[in-house]
mmCIF file of C-alpha atoms in Angstrom:
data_model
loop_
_atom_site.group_PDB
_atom_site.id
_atom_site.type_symbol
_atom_site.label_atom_id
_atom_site.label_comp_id
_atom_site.label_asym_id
_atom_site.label_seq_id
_atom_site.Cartn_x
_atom_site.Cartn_y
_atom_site.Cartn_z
ATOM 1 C CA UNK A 270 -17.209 -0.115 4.528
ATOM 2 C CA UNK A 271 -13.650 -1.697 4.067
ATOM 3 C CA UNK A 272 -10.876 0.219 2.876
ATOM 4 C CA UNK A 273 -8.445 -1.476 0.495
ATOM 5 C CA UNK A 274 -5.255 -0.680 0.487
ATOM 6 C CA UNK A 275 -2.701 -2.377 -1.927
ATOM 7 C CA UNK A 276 1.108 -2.432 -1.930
ATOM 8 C CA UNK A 277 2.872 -2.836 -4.685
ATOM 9 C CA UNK A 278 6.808 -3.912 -5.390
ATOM 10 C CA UNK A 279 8.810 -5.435 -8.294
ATOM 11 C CA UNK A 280 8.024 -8.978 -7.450
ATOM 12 C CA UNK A 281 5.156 -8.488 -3.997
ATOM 13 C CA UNK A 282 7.618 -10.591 -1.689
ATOM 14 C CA UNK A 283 9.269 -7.565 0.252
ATOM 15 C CA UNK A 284 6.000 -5.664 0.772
ATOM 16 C CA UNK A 285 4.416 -9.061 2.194
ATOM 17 C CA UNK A 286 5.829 -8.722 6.057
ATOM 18 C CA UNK A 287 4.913 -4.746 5.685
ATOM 19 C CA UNK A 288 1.829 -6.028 5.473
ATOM 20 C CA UNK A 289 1.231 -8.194 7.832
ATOM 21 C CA UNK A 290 2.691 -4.939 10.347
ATOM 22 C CA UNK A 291 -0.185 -2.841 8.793
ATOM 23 C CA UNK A 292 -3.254 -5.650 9.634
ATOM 24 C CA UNK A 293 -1.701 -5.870 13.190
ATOM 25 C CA UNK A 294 -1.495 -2.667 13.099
ATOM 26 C CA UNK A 295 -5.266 -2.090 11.576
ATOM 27 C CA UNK A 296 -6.520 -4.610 14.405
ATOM 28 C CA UNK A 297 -4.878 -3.242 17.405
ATOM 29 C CA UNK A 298 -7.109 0.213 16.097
ATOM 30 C CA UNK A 299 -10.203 -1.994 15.172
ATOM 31 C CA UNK A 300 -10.193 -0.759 11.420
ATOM 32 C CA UNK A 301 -12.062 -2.268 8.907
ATOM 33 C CA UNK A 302 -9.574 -3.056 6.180
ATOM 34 C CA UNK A 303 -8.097 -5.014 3.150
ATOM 35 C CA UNK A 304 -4.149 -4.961 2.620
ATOM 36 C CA UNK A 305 -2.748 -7.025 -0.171
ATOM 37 C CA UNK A 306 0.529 -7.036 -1.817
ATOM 38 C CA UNK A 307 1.504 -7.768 -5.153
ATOM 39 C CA UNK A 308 4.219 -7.426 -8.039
ATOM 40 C CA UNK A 309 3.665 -4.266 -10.471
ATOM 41 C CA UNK A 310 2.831 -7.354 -13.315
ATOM 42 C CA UNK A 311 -0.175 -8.579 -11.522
ATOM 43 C CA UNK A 312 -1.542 -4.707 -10.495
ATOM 44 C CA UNK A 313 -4.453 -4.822 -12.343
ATOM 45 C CA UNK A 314 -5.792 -8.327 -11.279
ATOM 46 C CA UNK A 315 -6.302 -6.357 -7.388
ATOM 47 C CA UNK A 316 -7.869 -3.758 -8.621
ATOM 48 C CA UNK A 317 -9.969 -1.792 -7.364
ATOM 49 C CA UNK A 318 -8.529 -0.467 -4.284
ATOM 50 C CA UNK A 319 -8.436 3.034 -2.361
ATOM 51 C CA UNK A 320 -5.425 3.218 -2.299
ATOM 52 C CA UNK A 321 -1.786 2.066 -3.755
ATOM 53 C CA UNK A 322 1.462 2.548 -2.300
ATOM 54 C CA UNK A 323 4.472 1.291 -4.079
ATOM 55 C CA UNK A 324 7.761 -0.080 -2.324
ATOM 56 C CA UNK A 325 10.950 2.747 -2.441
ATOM 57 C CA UNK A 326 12.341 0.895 -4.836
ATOM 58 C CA UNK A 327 9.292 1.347 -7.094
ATOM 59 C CA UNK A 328 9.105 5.087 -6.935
ATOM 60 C CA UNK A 329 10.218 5.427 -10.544
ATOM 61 C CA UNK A 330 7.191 4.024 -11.382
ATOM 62 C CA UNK A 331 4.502 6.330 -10.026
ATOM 63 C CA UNK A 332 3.157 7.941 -12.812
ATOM 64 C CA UNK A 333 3.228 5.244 -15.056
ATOM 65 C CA UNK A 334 0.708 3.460 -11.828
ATOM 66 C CA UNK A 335 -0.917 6.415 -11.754
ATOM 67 C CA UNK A 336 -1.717 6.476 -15.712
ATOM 68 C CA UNK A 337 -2.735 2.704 -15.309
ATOM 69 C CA UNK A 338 -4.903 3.337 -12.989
ATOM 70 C CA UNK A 339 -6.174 6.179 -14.829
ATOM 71 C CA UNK A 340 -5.700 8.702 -11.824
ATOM 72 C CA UNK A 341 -9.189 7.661 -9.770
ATOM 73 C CA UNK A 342 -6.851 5.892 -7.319
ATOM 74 C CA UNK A 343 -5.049 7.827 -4.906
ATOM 75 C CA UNK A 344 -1.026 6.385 -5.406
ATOM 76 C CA UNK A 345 2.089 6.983 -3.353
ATOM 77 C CA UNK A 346 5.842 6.065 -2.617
ATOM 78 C CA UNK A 347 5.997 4.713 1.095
ATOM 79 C CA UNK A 348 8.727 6.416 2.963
ATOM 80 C CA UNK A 349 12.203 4.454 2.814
ATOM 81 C CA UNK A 350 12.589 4.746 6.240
ATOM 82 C CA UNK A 351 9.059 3.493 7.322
ATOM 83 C CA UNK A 352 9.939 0.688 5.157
ATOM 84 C CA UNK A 353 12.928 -0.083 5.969
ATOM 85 C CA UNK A 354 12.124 -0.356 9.690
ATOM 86 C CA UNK A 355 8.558 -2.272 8.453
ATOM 87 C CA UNK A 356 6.826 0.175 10.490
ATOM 88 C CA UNK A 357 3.378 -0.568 9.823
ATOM 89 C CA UNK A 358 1.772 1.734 11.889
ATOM 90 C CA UNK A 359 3.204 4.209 10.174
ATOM 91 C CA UNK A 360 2.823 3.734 6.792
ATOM 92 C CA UNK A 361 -0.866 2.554 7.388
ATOM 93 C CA UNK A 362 -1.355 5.853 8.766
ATOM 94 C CA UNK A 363 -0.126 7.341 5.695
ATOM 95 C CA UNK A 364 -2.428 5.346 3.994
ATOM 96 C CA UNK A 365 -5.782 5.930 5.853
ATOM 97 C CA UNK A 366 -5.167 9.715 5.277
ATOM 98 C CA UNK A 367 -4.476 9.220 1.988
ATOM 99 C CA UNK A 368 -8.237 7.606 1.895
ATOM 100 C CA UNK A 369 -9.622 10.281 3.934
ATOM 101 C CA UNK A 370 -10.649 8.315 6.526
#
């Protein structure tokens, strides 16, 4: 079954070439996935997903995700520094364990 995963910034541009680095990363592992990015305002139009990790710049905004989503959705802060360097690997790591997969 595929595993969505959604990131979520202030306007969904930055998070766009993170994910691209996660679905190369997803392919070189031959994972069966769906990464999308979007801006906080248009959240609830990608729901559902497994999980949601917000940009660094976002991280004020966890719990008030987390209330949106009323909790059933697992939701995160990526690391600054995995983001920063785009490591997609990485954070899609972080994101699969999240799932528990």
């Amino acid at each position: 079954m595929t595993k969505k995963i959604l990131l979520v910034c202030a306007g969904g541009f930055s998070t766009s070439m993170l994910v691209e680095k996660m679905k190369e990363a997803a392919k070189k592992k031959e994972l069966v996935v769906s990464i999308d990015a979007c801006g906080e305002s248009s959240l609830e139009s990608y729901l559902p997903a497994d999980v949601i990790m917000l940009g660094p710049q976002m991280g004020h905004a966890e719990e008030d995700v987390q209330e949106k989503v009323g909790g059933n959705i697992p939701v995160t802060v990526i690391d600054m520094m995995d983001y920063g360097m785009m490591d997609g690997e990485k954070v899609l790591a972080t994101a699969m364990k999240m799932i528990g997969a």
